[in-house]
């Protein structure tokens, strides 16, 4: 059966010279469906006997729980703002479907644009489709807000793939993480769509009749289709929208609250448990800490990601957090104390509960192409990301999060770190050889 299927695919292979784009598409599907006869061991991408495509698939698999919870949390935060269905299972079908309606277009646009560009460059250069975008295409939807306009997303993905990857020669040649380049493009080009208190909760709009009040947006045709299905089962439906947001509700993230009022400002709105499990507004896939840790352990056990970068990043952030804690005295705070000092006073271990540290540690900093490759270099690289990221998070008033900028910054210097480590090793060996002679 396997031999017959292989023969069938070989018979329908398009001519590479006459139809380069069609052959590129065929080659991408063929190499996805069949494992090669031989695989390379060692090197940047390969940690055991897997080929590159299956290595990338392991990373995608590690993110699936983040996708499941992120989809649910989009709907949960939407209904939290409306004061409806407070329990986890209350309105579960509505929360899950609403999240699916929001995340599917983001996933499709990110992958169609990114893979389309990859196919074009592969056909022009006469080689097979490279597998690196399998991971980037899965990461990008998880690090975006749920209501990001799709044309902005398409523009950011095109920028990241063309300028950040293909300009350097394609997969394995880029010096910056492609998914983070897509996010940083949105942040600097369209900052109001990825920062502030209003972007993290989907389908909530200002209502002129209520003055400064907010209501749920009018639901679209997809909601209507599911309403028809739900009514058939006698379940609750979405309705038409226009439901007022509850008084006093805020879509602010814990980081935004900490930047203004420190840890006390955070705990006035969210509990530690909510931040740990991820029942808070934020980027789609970065909220649930246990699920991210599960993905990180999976990557470590499969030897796809290096534990040294993860551990050193935690140590770097913890050390910087302790330094900041030691620089301020919360007992002397008043109402007029600047927010940055209150943010510095947040207990260092609670910094891991807020924001996207764990997601960046597990899935971004460990990118084998853009990270340091020597063992000593990985310790230096991860520790600097942890320390610099926390500095940006706390001391930068315009951006209360730091891992995106810290990782891209250290991507730039990862090759230099490896070079210095190798030179140091060479010099030590030369000294030993000279002394022995």
Coordinates of C-alpha atoms in Angstrom, one line a residue:
X1 CA 0.0 0.0 0.0
X2 CA 2.7 2.4 1.0
X3 CA 4.7 1.6 -2.2
X4 CA 1.7 2.0 -4.4
X5 CA 0.9 5.4 -2.8
X6 CA 4.5 6.5 -3.4
X7 CA 4.4 5.4 -7.0
X8 CA 1.2 7.4 -7.5
X9 CA 2.8 10.5 -6.2
X10 CA 5.9 10.0 -8.4
X11 CA 3.7 9.6 -11.5
X12 CA 1.8 12.9 -10.9
X13 CA 4.9 15.0 -10.1
X14 CA 4.8 18.2 -12.2
X15 CA 7.7 19.2 -14.5
X16 CA 10.0 21.4 -12.5
X17 CA 11.1 23.5 -15.6
X18 CA 7.6 24.0 -17.1
X19 CA 5.7 24.5 -13.9
X20 CA 8.0 25.7 -11.1
X21 CA 5.3 27.0 -8.8
X22 CA 3.2 23.8 -9.2
X23 CA 6.2 21.6 -8.6
X24 CA 7.1 23.6 -5.5
X25 CA 3.6 23.0 -4.1
X26 CA 3.8 19.3 -5.0
X27 CA 7.2 19.0 -3.3
X28 CA 6.0 20.7 -0.1
X29 CA 3.1 18.2 0.2
X30 CA 5.2 15.2 -0.8
X31 CA 7.9 15.9 1.8
X32 CA 5.2 16.5 4.4
X33 CA 3.5 13.2 3.7
X34 CA 6.7 11.0 3.4
X35 CA 9.7 10.7 5.6
X36 CA 13.1 10.8 3.8
X37 CA 15.2 7.6 3.5
X38 CA 18.1 9.2 5.5
X39 CA 18.2 12.1 8.0
X40 CA 21.1 14.2 9.2
X41 CA 22.2 14.0 12.8
X42 CA 23.6 17.0 14.6
X43 CA 23.6 20.6 13.5
X44 CA 21.5 23.6 14.3
X45 CA 18.0 22.2 13.6
X46 CA 18.4 18.5 14.3
X47 CA 18.7 17.1 17.8
X48 CA 18.1 13.4 17.0
X49 CA 17.1 11.3 14.0
X50 CA 14.3 13.6 12.8
X51 CA 14.2 15.6 9.6
X52 CA 13.6 19.4 9.8
X53 CA 9.9 19.2 8.9
X54 CA 9.1 16.8 11.8
X55 CA 11.2 18.9 14.2
X56 CA 9.1 21.9 13.3
X57 CA 5.9 19.9 13.7
X58 CA 7.0 19.0 17.3
X59 CA 7.0 22.7 18.1
X60 CA 3.6 23.2 16.6
X61 CA 2.2 20.2 18.6
X62 CA 3.6 21.8 21.8
X63 CA 1.4 24.9 21.2
X64 CA -1.9 23.1 20.6
X65 CA -3.0 23.4 24.2
X66 CA -2.3 27.1 24.1
X67 CA -4.5 27.2 21.0
X68 CA -7.4 25.4 22.7
X69 CA -7.3 27.6 25.8
X70 CA -6.7 30.8 23.8
X71 CA -9.8 30.1 21.6
X72 CA -11.9 29.6 24.7
X73 CA -10.4 32.6 26.5
X74 CA -11.3 35.0 23.7
X75 CA -15.0 34.1 24.3
X76 CA -14.6 34.0 28.0
X77 CA -13.2 37.6 28.2
X78 CA -15.9 38.8 25.8
X79 CA -18.6 37.5 28.1
X80 CA -16.8 38.6 31.2
X81 CA -17.0 42.2 29.9
X82 CA -20.8 41.7 29.5
X83 CA -21.2 40.2 32.9
X84 CA -22.6 37.0 31.4
X85 CA -21.7 33.3 32.0
X86 CA -19.2 33.7 34.8
X87 CA -18.6 30.0 35.4
X88 CA -16.1 28.0 33.3
X89 CA -18.8 25.8 31.7
X90 CA -21.6 28.4 31.6
X91 CA -22.1 29.4 28.0
X92 CA -19.2 27.2 27.1
X93 CA -20.4 26.6 23.5
X94 CA -20.8 30.3 23.0
X95 CA -17.3 31.1 24.4
X96 CA -15.6 28.4 22.3
X97 CA -17.4 29.3 19.1
X98 CA -16.9 33.0 19.5
X99 CA -13.2 32.4 20.0
X100 CA -13.1 30.1 17.0
X101 CA -14.8 32.7 14.8
X102 CA -12.1 35.2 15.9
X103 CA -9.0 33.0 15.7
X104 CA -9.6 31.1 12.5
X105 CA -9.4 34.1 10.2
X106 CA -6.2 35.2 11.9
X107 CA -4.6 31.8 11.5
X108 CA -5.7 31.5 7.9
X109 CA -4.5 34.9 6.8
X110 CA -1.1 34.5 8.6
X111 CA -0.5 31.2 6.9
X112 CA -1.8 32.0 3.5
X113 CA 0.3 35.2 3.3
X114 CA 3.4 33.6 4.8
X115 CA 3.3 30.4 2.9
X116 CA 2.3 32.2 -0.3
X117 CA 5.5 34.2 -0.1
X118 CA 7.5 31.1 0.8
X119 CA 6.1 29.3 -2.3
X120 CA 6.9 32.2 -4.5
X121 CA 10.5 32.5 -3.4
X122 CA 11.0 28.7 -3.5
X123 CA 9.7 28.6 -7.1
X124 CA 11.9 31.5 -8.2
X125 CA 15.0 30.0 -6.6
X126 CA 14.3 26.5 -7.8
X127 CA 14.3 24.7 -4.5
X128 CA 11.7 23.0 -2.2
X129 CA 9.5 24.9 0.2
X130 CA 11.4 25.5 3.4
X131 CA 9.7 24.3 6.6
X132 CA 10.5 27.2 8.9
X133 CA 7.1 28.9 8.5
X134 CA 5.3 26.0 10.0
X135 CA 6.3 27.3 13.4
X136 CA 6.1 31.0 12.5
X137 CA 2.6 30.5 11.1
X138 CA 1.5 28.8 14.3
X139 CA 3.1 31.4 16.6
X140 CA 1.9 34.6 15.0
X141 CA -1.8 34.1 15.8
X142 CA -1.0 33.3 19.4
X143 CA 0.9 36.6 20.0
X144 CA -1.8 38.9 18.4
X145 CA -4.9 40.5 20.0
X146 CA -8.2 38.9 18.8
X147 CA -9.6 42.0 17.0
X148 CA -6.5 42.9 15.0
X149 CA -7.6 44.0 11.5
X150 CA -6.7 41.2 9.0
X151 CA -5.1 43.6 6.5
X152 CA -2.7 44.8 9.2
X153 CA -1.9 41.2 10.0
X154 CA -1.2 40.4 6.4
X155 CA 1.0 43.4 6.0
X156 CA 3.0 42.5 9.1
X157 CA 3.5 38.8 8.0
X158 CA 4.6 39.9 4.6
X159 CA 7.1 42.3 6.2
X160 CA 8.5 39.7 8.5
X161 CA 8.9 37.0 5.9
X162 CA 10.3 39.2 3.1
X163 CA 12.5 41.6 5.1
X164 CA 13.3 39.4 8.0
X165 CA 13.8 36.0 6.3
X166 CA 13.9 35.8 2.5
X167 CA 16.2 38.8 2.3
X168 CA 18.7 36.8 4.3
X169 CA 18.3 33.6 2.2
X170 CA 15.4 31.8 3.7
X171 CA 15.0 29.3 6.6
X172 CA 18.1 28.9 8.7
X173 CA 19.6 32.2 7.4
X174 CA 17.5 34.8 9.2
X175 CA 19.0 36.5 12.2
X176 CA 15.7 37.6 13.9
X177 CA 12.7 35.6 15.0
X178 CA 10.1 35.9 12.2
X179 CA 7.0 35.7 14.4
X180 CA 8.4 38.5 16.7
X181 CA 9.2 40.6 13.6
X182 CA 5.5 40.4 12.6
X183 CA 4.4 41.6 16.1
X184 CA 7.0 44.3 16.3
X185 CA 5.9 45.7 12.9
X186 CA 2.3 46.0 14.3
X187 CA 3.6 47.6 17.5
X188 CA 5.6 50.3 15.8
X189 CA 3.4 50.9 12.7
X190 CA -0.1 50.6 14.4
X191 CA 0.5 50.8 18.1
X192 CA -3.1 51.6 19.1
X193 CA -4.2 48.2 17.7
X194 CA -1.8 46.2 20.0
X195 CA -1.6 48.2 23.2
X196 CA -3.9 49.9 25.6
X197 CA -6.9 48.6 27.6
X198 CA -9.4 48.2 24.7
X199 CA -7.7 45.8 22.3
X200 CA -7.5 42.7 24.3
X201 CA -11.3 42.0 24.6
X202 CA -13.0 41.1 21.3
X203 CA -16.1 42.8 19.8
X204 CA -16.5 45.5 22.4
X205 CA -17.2 49.0 20.9
X206 CA -18.1 52.4 22.1
X207 CA -21.8 53.3 22.0
X208 CA -22.8 56.9 21.2
X209 CA -26.0 56.6 23.0
X210 CA -24.2 55.6 26.2
X211 CA -21.6 58.4 26.0
X212 CA -18.4 56.8 27.1
X213 CA -20.1 53.4 27.6
X214 CA -19.3 50.2 25.7
X215 CA -21.5 47.5 24.2
X216 CA -20.9 44.2 22.4
X217 CA -20.5 44.7 18.7
X218 CA -23.1 43.5 16.3
X219 CA -22.5 39.8 15.7
X220 CA -21.7 38.7 12.1
X221 CA -23.1 36.1 9.8
X222 CA -21.0 33.3 11.3
X223 CA -22.6 33.9 14.7
X224 CA -26.0 33.8 13.0
X225 CA -25.2 30.4 11.4
X226 CA -24.3 29.0 14.8
X227 CA -27.3 30.6 16.4
X228 CA -29.5 28.6 14.0
X229 CA -27.7 25.4 15.1
X230 CA -27.8 26.2 18.8
X231 CA -31.6 26.9 18.6
X232 CA -32.1 23.5 17.2
X233 CA -30.6 22.0 20.3
X234 CA -32.4 24.4 22.6
X235 CA -29.1 26.1 23.7
X236 CA -28.5 29.7 24.4
X237 CA -27.6 31.9 21.4
X238 CA -25.4 34.9 20.6
X239 CA -28.4 37.1 19.6
X240 CA -27.8 40.4 17.9
X241 CA -25.2 42.0 20.1
X242 CA -25.5 45.5 21.5
X243 CA -25.3 44.3 25.1
X244 CA -23.9 46.9 27.5
X245 CA -20.6 46.2 29.2
X246 CA -20.9 46.0 33.0
X247 CA -20.1 49.1 35.0
X248 CA -16.5 49.3 36.2
X249 CA -15.2 46.6 33.8
X250 CA -11.7 47.2 32.6
X251 CA -9.9 45.4 29.8
X252 CA -6.5 46.4 31.2
X253 CA -4.0 43.6 31.4
X254 CA -2.1 42.9 34.7
X255 CA 1.0 44.6 33.3
X256 CA -0.9 47.8 32.5
X257 CA -2.3 47.9 36.0
X258 CA 1.2 47.2 37.5
X259 CA 2.7 50.0 35.5
X260 CA 0.3 52.4 37.2
X261 CA -0.3 51.0 40.7
X262 CA 2.1 48.2 41.3
X263 CA 1.1 44.8 42.7
X264 CA -1.7 46.3 44.7
X265 CA -3.2 47.8 41.6
X266 CA -3.1 44.4 39.9
X267 CA -4.7 42.4 42.8
X268 CA -7.6 44.9 43.0
X269 CA -8.7 43.5 39.6
X270 CA -7.3 40.0 39.2
X271 CA -6.5 37.2 41.6
X272 CA -3.2 35.3 41.5
X273 CA -5.1 32.2 40.5
X274 CA -6.7 34.0 37.5
X275 CA -3.3 35.1 36.3
X276 CA -1.8 31.7 36.7
X277 CA -4.6 29.8 34.9
X278 CA -4.9 32.6 32.3
X279 CA -8.4 33.9 32.8
X280 CA -7.3 37.4 32.0
X281 CA -7.2 39.7 28.9
X282 CA -4.1 39.5 26.7
X283 CA -2.6 38.0 23.6
X284 CA -4.5 35.0 22.3
X285 CA -2.1 32.2 23.4
X286 CA 0.1 33.7 26.0
X287 CA -2.1 33.6 29.1
X288 CA -2.3 30.1 30.6
X289 CA 0.9 29.4 32.4
X290 CA 0.4 25.7 33.2
X291 CA -0.3 24.9 29.5
X292 CA 2.8 26.9 28.4
X293 CA 4.9 25.0 30.9
X294 CA 3.5 21.7 29.6
X295 CA 4.6 22.7 26.1
X296 CA 8.0 23.7 27.3
X297 CA 8.5 20.4 29.0
X298 CA 7.4 18.6 25.8
X299 CA 10.0 20.5 23.8
X300 CA 12.8 19.7 26.3
X301 CA 11.9 16.0 26.5
X302 CA 11.9 15.8 22.7
X303 CA 15.2 17.7 22.6
X304 CA 13.7 20.2 20.2
X305 CA 14.4 23.2 22.5
X306 CA 17.4 23.7 24.8
X307 CA 16.7 23.8 28.5
X308 CA 19.7 26.0 29.1
X309 CA 18.1 29.0 27.4
X310 CA 14.9 28.5 29.4
X311 CA 16.6 28.1 32.8
X312 CA 19.0 31.0 32.2
X313 CA 16.2 33.2 31.1
X314 CA 14.3 32.5 34.4
X315 CA 17.5 33.1 36.4
X316 CA 18.2 36.4 34.6
X317 CA 14.7 37.7 35.1
X318 CA 14.6 36.6 38.8
X319 CA 18.0 38.2 39.5
X320 CA 16.9 41.5 37.9
X321 CA 13.6 41.4 39.8
X322 CA 15.4 40.9 43.1
X323 CA 17.7 43.9 42.3
X324 CA 14.7 46.1 41.5
X325 CA 12.9 44.9 44.7
X326 CA 16.0 45.9 46.7
X327 CA 16.1 49.4 45.2
X328 CA 12.7 50.5 46.5
X329 CA 11.0 50.7 49.8
X330 CA 7.2 50.1 49.5
X331 CA 6.6 51.3 53.0
X332 CA 7.5 54.9 51.8
X333 CA 5.1 54.9 48.9
X334 CA 2.3 57.5 48.7
X335 CA -0.4 58.3 46.2
X336 CA 2.0 60.6 44.4
X337 CA 4.7 57.9 44.0
X338 CA 5.5 57.4 40.4
X339 CA 4.2 54.1 38.9
X340 CA 7.6 52.9 37.8
X341 CA 8.7 52.6 41.5
X342 CA 5.5 50.7 42.4
X343 CA 6.2 48.4 39.4
X344 CA 9.8 47.9 40.6
X345 CA 8.3 46.8 44.0
X346 CA 6.2 44.0 42.6
X347 CA 7.7 40.8 44.2
X348 CA 10.0 39.3 41.6
X349 CA 8.3 35.9 41.6
X350 CA 5.0 37.5 40.6
X351 CA 6.6 38.9 37.5
X352 CA 6.3 35.4 36.1
X353 CA 2.5 35.4 36.6
X354 CA 2.0 38.6 34.5
X355 CA 2.5 39.0 30.8
X356 CA 4.1 36.7 28.3
X357 CA 7.4 35.7 30.0
X358 CA 6.8 32.0 30.0
X359 CA 5.5 31.9 26.4
X360 CA 8.5 33.9 25.2
X361 CA 10.8 31.6 27.2
X362 CA 9.4 28.4 25.8
X363 CA 8.6 29.2 22.1
X364 CA 10.5 32.4 21.2
X365 CA 13.9 32.6 22.9
X366 CA 14.6 28.9 22.1
X367 CA 14.3 29.3 18.3
X368 CA 17.4 27.3 17.1
X369 CA 18.1 29.6 14.1
X370 CA 18.2 32.9 15.9
X371 CA 19.5 31.8 19.4
X372 CA 23.0 31.2 20.5
X373 CA 24.2 27.7 19.5
X374 CA 27.1 27.0 21.9
X375 CA 26.2 25.7 25.4
X376 CA 28.0 28.5 27.2
X377 CA 26.5 31.0 24.8
X378 CA 23.0 29.8 25.5
X379 CA 23.5 30.5 29.2
X380 CA 24.6 34.1 28.4
X381 CA 22.0 34.6 25.8
X382 CA 19.0 33.5 28.0
X383 CA 20.2 35.3 31.1
X384 CA 20.5 38.6 29.1
X385 CA 17.1 38.2 27.6
X386 CA 15.6 37.7 31.1
X387 CA 17.4 40.7 32.6
X388 CA 16.9 43.1 29.7
X389 CA 13.3 42.1 29.2
X390 CA 12.4 42.9 32.8
X391 CA 14.2 46.3 32.5
X392 CA 12.1 47.1 29.4
X393 CA 9.0 45.9 31.1
X394 CA 9.3 48.0 34.2
X395 CA 11.2 51.1 33.2
X396 CA 9.8 51.8 29.7
X397 CA 6.6 53.9 30.2
X398 CA 5.4 53.3 26.6
X399 CA 5.5 49.5 26.6
X400 CA 4.8 47.5 29.8
X401 CA 6.3 44.3 28.4
X402 CA 9.8 43.6 27.3
X403 CA 10.4 40.1 26.0
X404 CA 9.7 40.9 22.3
X405 CA 12.3 43.6 22.2
X406 CA 14.8 41.8 24.4
X407 CA 14.7 38.6 22.3
X408 CA 15.1 40.6 19.0
X409 CA 17.9 42.6 20.6
X410 CA 19.7 39.4 21.7
X411 CA 19.0 37.7 18.3
X412 CA 21.2 40.4 16.9
X413 CA 24.1 39.5 19.2
X414 CA 23.7 35.8 19.4
X415 CA 26.4 35.2 16.7
X416 CA 28.8 37.5 18.5
X417 CA 28.2 35.7 21.8
X418 CA 29.0 32.3 20.1
X419 CA 32.1 33.9 18.5
X420 CA 33.4 35.1 21.9
X421 CA 32.7 31.7 23.5
X422 CA 34.6 29.9 20.7
X423 CA 37.5 32.3 20.9
X424 CA 37.7 31.9 24.6
X425 CA 37.8 28.1 24.2
X426 CA 40.5 28.3 21.5
X427 CA 42.6 30.6 23.6
X428 CA 42.4 28.3 26.7
X429 CA 43.4 25.3 24.6
X430 CA 46.3 27.2 23.1
X431 CA 47.5 28.1 26.5
X432 CA 47.3 24.5 27.7
X433 CA 49.0 23.3 24.6
X434 CA 51.8 25.9 25.0
X435 CA 52.3 25.0 28.6
X436 CA 52.4 21.3 27.8
X437 CA 55.0 21.9 25.2

